[in-house]
mmCIF file with all atom_site columns, C-alpha atoms in Angstrom:
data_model
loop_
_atom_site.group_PDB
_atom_site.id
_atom_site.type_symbol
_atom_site.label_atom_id
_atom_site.label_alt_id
_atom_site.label_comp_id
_atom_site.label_asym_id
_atom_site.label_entity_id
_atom_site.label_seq_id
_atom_site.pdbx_PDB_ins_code
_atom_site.Cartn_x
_atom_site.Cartn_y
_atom_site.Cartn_z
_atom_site.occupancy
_atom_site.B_iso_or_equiv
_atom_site.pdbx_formal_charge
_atom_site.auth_seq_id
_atom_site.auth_comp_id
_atom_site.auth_asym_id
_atom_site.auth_atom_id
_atom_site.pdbx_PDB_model_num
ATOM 1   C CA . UNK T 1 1   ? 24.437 -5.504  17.036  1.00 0.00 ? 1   UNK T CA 1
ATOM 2   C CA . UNK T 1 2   ? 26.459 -8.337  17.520  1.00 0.00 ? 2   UNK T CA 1
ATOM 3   C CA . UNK T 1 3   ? 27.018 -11.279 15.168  1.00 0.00 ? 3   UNK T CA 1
ATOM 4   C CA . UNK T 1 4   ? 25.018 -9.824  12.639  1.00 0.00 ? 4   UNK T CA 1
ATOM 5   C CA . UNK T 1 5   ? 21.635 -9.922  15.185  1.00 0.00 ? 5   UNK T CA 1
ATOM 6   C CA . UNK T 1 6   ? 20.228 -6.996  17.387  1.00 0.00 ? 6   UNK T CA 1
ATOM 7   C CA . UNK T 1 7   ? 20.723 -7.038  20.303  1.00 0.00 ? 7   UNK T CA 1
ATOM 8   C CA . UNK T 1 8   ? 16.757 -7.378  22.228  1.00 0.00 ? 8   UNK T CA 1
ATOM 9   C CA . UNK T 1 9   ? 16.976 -5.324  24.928  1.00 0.00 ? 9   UNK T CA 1
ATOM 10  C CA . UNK T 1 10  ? 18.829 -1.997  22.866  1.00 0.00 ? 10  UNK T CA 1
ATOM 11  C CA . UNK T 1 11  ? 15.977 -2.454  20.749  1.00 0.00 ? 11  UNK T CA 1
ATOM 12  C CA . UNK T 1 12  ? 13.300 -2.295  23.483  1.00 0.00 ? 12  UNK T CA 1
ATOM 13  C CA . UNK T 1 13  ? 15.066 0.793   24.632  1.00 0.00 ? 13  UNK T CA 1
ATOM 14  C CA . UNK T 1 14  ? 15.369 2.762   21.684  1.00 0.00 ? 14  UNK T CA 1
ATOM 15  C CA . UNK T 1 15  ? 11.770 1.655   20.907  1.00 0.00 ? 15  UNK T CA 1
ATOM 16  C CA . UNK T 1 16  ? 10.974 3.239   24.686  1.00 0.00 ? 16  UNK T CA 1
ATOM 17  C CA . UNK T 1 17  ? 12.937 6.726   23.517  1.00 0.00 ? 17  UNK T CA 1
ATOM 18  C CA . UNK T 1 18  ? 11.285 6.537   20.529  1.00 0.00 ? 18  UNK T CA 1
ATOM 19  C CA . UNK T 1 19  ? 7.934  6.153   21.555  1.00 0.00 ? 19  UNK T CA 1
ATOM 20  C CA . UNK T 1 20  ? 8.579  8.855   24.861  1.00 0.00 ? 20  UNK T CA 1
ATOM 21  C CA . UNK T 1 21  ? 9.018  11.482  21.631  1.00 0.00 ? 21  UNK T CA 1
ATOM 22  C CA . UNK T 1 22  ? 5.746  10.731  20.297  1.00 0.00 ? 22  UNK T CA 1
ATOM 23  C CA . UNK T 1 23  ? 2.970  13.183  20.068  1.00 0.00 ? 23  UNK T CA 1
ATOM 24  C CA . UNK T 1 24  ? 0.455  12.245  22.206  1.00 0.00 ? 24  UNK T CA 1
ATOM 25  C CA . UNK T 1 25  ? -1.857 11.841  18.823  1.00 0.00 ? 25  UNK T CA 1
ATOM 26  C CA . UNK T 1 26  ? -1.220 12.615  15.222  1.00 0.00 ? 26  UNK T CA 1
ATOM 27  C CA . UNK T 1 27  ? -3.673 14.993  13.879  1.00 0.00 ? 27  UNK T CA 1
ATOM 28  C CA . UNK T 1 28  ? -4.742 13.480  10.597  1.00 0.00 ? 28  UNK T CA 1
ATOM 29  C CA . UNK T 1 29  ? -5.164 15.897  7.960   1.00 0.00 ? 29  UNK T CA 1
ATOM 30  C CA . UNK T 1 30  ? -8.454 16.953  6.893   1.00 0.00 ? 30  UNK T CA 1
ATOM 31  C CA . UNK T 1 31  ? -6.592 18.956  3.895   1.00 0.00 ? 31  UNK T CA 1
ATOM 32  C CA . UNK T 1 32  ? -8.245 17.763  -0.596  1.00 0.00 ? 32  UNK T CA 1
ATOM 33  C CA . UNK T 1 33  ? -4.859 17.360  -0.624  1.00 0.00 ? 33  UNK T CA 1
ATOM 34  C CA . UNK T 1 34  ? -1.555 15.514  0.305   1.00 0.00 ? 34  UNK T CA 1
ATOM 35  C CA . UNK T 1 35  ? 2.101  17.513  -0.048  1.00 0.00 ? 35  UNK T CA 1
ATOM 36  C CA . UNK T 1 36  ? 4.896  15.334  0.049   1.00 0.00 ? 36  UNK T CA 1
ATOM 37  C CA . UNK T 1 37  ? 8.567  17.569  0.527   1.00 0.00 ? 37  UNK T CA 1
ATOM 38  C CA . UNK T 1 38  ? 10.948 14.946  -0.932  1.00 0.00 ? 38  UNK T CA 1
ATOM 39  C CA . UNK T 1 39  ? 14.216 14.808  0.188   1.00 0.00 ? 39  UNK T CA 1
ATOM 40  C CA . UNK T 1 40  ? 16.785 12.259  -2.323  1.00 0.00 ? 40  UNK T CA 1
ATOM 41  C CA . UNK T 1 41  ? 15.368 10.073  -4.137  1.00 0.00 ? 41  UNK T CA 1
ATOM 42  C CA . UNK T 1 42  ? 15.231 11.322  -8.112  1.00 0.00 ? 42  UNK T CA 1
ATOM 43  C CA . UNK T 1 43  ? 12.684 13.322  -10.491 1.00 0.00 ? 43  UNK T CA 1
ATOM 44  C CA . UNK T 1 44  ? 11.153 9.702   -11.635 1.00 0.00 ? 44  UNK T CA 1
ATOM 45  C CA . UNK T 1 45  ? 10.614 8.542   -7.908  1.00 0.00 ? 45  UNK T CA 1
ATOM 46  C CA . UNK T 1 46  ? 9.016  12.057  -7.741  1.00 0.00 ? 46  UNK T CA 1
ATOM 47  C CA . UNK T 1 47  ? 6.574  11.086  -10.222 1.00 0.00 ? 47  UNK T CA 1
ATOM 48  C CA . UNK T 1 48  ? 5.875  7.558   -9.814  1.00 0.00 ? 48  UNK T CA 1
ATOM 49  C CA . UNK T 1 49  ? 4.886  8.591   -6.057  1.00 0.00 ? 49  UNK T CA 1
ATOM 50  C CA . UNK T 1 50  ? 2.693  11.323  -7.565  1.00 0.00 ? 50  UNK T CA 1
ATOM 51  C CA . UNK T 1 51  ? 0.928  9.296   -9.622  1.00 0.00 ? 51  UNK T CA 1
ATOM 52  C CA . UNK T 1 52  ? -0.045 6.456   -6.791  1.00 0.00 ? 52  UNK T CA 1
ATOM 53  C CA . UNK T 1 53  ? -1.156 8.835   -4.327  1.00 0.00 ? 53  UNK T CA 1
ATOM 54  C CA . UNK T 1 54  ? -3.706 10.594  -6.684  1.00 0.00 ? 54  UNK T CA 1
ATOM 55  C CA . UNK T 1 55  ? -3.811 13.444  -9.090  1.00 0.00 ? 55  UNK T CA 1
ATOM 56  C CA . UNK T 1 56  ? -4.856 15.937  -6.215  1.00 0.00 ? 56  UNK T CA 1
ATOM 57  C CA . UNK T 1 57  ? -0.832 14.810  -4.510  1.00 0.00 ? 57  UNK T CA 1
ATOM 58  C CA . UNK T 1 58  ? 1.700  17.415  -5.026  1.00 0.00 ? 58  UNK T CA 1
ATOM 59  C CA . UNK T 1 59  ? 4.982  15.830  -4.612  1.00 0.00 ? 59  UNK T CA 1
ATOM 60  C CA . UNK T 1 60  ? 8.188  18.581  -4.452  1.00 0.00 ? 60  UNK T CA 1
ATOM 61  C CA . UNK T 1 61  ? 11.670 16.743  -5.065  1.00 0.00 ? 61  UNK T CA 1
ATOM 62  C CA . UNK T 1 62  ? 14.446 18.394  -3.233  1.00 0.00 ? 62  UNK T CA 1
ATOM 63  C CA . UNK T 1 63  ? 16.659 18.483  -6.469  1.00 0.00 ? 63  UNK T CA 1
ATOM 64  C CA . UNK T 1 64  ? 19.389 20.363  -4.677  1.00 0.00 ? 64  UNK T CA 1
ATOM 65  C CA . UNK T 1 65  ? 20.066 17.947  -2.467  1.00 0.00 ? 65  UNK T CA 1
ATOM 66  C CA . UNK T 1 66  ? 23.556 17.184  -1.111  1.00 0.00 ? 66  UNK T CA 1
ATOM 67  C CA . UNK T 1 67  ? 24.643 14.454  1.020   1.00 0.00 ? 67  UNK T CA 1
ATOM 68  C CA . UNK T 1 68  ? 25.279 15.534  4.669   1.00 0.00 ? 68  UNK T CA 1
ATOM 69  C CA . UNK T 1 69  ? 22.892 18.364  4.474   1.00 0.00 ? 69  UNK T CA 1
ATOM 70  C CA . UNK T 1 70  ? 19.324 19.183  4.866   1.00 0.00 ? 70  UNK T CA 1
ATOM 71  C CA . UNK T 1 71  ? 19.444 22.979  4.033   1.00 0.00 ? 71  UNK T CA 1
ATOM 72  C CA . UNK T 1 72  ? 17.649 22.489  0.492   1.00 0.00 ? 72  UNK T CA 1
ATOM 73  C CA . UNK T 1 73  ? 14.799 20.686  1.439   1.00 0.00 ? 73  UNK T CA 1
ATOM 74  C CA . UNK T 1 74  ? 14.442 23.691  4.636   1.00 0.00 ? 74  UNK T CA 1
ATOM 75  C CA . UNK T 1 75  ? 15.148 25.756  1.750   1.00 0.00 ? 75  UNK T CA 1
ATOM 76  C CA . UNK T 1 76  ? 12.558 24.216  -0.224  1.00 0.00 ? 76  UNK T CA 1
ATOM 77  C CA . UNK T 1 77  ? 10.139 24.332  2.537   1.00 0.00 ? 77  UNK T CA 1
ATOM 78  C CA . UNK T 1 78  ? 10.222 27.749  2.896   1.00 0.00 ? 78  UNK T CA 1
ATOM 79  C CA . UNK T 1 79  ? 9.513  28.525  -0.826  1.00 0.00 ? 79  UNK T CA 1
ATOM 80  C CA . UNK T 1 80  ? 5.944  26.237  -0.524  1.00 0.00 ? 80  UNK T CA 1
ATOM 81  C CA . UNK T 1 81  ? 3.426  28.416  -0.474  1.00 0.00 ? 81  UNK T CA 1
ATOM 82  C CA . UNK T 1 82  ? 0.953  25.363  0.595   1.00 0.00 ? 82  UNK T CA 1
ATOM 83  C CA . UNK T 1 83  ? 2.504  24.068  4.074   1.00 0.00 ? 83  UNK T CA 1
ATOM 84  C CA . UNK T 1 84  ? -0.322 23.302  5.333   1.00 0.00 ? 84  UNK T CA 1
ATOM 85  C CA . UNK T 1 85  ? -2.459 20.210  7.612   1.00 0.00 ? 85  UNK T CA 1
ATOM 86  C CA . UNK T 1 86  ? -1.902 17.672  4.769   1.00 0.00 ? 86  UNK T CA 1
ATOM 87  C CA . UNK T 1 87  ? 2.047  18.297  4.045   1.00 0.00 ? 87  UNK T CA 1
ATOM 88  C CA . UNK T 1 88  ? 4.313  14.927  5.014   1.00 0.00 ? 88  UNK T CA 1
ATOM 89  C CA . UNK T 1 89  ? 8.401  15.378  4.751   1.00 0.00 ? 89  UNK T CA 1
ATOM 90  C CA . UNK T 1 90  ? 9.973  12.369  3.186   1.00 0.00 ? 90  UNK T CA 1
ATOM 91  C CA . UNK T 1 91  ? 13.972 12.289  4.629   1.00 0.00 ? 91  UNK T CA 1
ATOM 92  C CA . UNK T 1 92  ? 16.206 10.208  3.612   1.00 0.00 ? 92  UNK T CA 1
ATOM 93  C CA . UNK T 1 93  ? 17.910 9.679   7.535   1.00 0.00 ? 93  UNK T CA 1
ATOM 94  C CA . UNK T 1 94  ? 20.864 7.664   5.139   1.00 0.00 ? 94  UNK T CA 1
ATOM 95  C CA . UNK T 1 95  ? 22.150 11.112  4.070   1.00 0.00 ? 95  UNK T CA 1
ATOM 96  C CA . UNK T 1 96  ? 22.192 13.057  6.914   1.00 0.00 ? 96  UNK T CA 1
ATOM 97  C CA . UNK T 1 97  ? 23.134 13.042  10.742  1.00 0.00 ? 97  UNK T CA 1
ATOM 98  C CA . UNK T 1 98  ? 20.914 13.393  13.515  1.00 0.00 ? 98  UNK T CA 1
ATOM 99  C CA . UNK T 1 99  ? 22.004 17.243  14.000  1.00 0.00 ? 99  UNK T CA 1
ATOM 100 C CA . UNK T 1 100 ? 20.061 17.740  11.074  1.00 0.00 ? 100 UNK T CA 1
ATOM 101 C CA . UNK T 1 101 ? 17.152 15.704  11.471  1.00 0.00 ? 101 UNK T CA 1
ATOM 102 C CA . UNK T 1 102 ? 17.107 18.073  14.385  1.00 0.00 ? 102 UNK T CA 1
ATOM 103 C CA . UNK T 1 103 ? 17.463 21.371  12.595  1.00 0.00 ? 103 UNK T CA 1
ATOM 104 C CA . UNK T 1 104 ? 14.160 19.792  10.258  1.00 0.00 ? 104 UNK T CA 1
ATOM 105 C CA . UNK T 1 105 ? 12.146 18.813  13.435  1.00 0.00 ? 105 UNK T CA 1
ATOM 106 C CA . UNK T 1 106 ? 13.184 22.461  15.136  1.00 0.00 ? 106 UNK T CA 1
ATOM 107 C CA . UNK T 1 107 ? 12.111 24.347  12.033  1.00 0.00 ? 107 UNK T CA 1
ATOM 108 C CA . UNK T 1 108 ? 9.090  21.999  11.357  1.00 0.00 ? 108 UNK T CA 1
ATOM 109 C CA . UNK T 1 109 ? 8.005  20.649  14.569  1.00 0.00 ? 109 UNK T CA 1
ATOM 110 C CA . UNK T 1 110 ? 4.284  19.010  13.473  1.00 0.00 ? 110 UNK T CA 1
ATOM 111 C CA . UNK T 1 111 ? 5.467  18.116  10.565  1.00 0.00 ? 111 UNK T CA 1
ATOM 112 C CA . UNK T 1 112 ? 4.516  14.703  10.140  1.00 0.00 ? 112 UNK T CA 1
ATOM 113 C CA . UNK T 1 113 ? 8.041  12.906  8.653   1.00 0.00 ? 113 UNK T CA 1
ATOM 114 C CA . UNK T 1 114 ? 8.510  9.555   6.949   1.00 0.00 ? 114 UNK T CA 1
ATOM 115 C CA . UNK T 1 115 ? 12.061 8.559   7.173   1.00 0.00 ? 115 UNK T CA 1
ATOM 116 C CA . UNK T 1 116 ? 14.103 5.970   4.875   1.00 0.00 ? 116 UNK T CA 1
ATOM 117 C CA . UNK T 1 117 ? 15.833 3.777   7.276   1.00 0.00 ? 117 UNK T CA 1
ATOM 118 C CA . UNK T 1 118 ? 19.843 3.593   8.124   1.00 0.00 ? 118 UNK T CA 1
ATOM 119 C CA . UNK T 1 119 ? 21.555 0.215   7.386   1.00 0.00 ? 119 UNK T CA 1
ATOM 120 C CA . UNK T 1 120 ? 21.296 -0.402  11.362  1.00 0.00 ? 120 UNK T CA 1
ATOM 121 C CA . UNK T 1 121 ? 18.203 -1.045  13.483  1.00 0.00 ? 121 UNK T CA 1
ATOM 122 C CA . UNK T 1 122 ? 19.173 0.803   16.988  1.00 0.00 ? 122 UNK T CA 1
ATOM 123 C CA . UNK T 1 123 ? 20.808 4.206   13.952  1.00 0.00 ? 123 UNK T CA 1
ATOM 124 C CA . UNK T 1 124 ? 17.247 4.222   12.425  1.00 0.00 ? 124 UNK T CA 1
ATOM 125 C CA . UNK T 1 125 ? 15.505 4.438   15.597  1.00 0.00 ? 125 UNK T CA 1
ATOM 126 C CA . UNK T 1 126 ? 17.725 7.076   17.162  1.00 0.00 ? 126 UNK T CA 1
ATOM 127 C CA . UNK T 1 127 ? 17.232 8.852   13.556  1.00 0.00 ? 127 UNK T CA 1
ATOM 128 C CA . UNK T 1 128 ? 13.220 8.669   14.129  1.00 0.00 ? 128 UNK T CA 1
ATOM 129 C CA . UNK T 1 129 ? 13.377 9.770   17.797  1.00 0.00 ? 129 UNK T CA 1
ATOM 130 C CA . UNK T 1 130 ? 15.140 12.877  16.407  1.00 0.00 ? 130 UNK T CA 1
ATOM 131 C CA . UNK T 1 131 ? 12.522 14.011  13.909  1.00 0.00 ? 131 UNK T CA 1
ATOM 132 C CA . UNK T 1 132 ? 9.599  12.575  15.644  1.00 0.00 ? 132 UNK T CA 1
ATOM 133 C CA . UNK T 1 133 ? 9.540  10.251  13.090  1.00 0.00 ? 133 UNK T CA 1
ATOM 134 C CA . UNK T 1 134 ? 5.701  8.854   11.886  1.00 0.00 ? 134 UNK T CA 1
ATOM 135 C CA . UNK T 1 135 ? 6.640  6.558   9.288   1.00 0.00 ? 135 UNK T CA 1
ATOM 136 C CA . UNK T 1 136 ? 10.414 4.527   8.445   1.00 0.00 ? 136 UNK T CA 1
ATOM 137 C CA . UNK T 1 137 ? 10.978 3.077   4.796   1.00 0.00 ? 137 UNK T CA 1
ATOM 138 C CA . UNK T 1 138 ? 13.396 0.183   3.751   1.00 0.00 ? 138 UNK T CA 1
ATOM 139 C CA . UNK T 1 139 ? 16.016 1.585   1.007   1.00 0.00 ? 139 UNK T CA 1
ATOM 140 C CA . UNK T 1 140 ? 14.950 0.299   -2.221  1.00 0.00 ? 140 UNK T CA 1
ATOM 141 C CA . UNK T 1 141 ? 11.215 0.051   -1.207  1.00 0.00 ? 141 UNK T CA 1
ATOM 142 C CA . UNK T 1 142 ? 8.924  0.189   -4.023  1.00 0.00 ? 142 UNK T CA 1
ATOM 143 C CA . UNK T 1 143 ? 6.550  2.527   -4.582  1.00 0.00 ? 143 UNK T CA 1
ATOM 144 C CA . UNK T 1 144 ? 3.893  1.192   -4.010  1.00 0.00 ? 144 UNK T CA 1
ATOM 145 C CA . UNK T 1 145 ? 4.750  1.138   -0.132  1.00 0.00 ? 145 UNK T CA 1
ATOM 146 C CA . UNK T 1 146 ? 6.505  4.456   0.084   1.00 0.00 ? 146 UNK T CA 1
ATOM 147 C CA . UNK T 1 147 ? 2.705  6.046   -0.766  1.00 0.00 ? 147 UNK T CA 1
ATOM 148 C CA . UNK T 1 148 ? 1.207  3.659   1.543   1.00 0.00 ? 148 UNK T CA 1
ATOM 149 C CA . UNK T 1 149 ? 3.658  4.879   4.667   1.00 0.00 ? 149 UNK T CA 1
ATOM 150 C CA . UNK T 1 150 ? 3.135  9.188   3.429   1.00 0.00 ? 150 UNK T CA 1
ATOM 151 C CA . UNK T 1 151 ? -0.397 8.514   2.802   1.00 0.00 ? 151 UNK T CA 1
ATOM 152 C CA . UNK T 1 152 ? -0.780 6.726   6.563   1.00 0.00 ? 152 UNK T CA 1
ATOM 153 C CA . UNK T 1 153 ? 1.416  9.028   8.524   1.00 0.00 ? 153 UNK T CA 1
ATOM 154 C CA . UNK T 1 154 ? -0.655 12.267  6.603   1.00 0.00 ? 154 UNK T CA 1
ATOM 155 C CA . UNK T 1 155 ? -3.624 10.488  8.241   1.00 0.00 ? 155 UNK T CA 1
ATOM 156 C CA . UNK T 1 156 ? -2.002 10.417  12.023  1.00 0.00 ? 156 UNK T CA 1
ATOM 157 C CA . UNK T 1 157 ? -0.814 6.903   11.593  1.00 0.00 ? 157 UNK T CA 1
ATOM 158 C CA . UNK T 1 158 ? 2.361  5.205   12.151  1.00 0.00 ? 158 UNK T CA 1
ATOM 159 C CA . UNK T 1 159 ? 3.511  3.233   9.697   1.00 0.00 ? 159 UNK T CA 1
ATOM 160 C CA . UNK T 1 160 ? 6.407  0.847   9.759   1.00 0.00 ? 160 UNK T CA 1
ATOM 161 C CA . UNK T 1 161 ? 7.746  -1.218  6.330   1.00 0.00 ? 161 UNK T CA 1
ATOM 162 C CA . UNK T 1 162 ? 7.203  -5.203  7.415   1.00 0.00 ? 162 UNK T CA 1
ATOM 163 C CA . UNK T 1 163 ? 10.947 -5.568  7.210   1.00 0.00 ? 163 UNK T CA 1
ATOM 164 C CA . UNK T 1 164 ? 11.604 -3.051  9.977   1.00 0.00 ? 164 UNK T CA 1
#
């Protein structure tokens, strides 16, 4: 980034990597209903994106969350007795490093994840390429879109927010 703009071609080539990392399709889930594993965000975000994806959703909030780690919501992975076809992650890529995004995609490999974008175009991408990203968020997005981007990338989708 210089001057405050991204730099075109960077893009283009993390959008490449990206893209190389891709499953060749997502398999959409055929599942009554949608698990979201919440990483961040709070107990009321919980709820709110509960309540627009249906009363069938189960949304799990990673309350033991600690910035720089993803060990609770593995943690809180391995407690869910319903991983199944159906089940989206929801990382917030502000909080940790790609060596954890990595240690999520190792232990969760089809997973589908939605991620909430870094502060820096070329950061996010290298963030999704990590996880196998389906789905990036804008900090601060409202609700509304976060269960438009879980409830597209539990269907196979990508999903992108407009400002990314």
């Amino acid at each position: 980034m210089a001057d405050g703009k991204f730099d075109a071609r960077a893009v283009a080539r993390g959008l490449e990597v990206f893209q190389s990392t891709m499953p060749p399709d997502g398999t959409p889930h055929q599942a009554d209903t949608l698990h979201v594993l919440m990483h961040a965000g709070s107990a009321k975000a919980a709820i709110q994106l509960r309540n627009k994806l249906g009363e069938s959703a189960r949304v799990d909030w990673d309350e033991h969350v600690s910035r720089g780690s993803i060990e609770s919501l593995l943690q809180l992975a391995r407690e869910s007795s319903t991983l199944q076809a159906g089940t989206v992650a929801l990382i917030d890529a502000r909080w940790v490093d790609d060596g954890e995004l990595e240690r999520w995609h190792q232990s969760h490999p089809l997973m589908p994840v939605v991620i909430v974008a870094r502060e820096d175009g070329i950061a996010t991408l290298s963030a999704m390429s990590v996880c196998v990203a389906r789905g990036v968020i804008t900090p601060g997005c409202s609700i509304e879109l976060l269960a438009q981007a879980v409830d597209a990338v539990s269907r196979g989708e990508l999903w992108m927010a407009p400002p990314i």
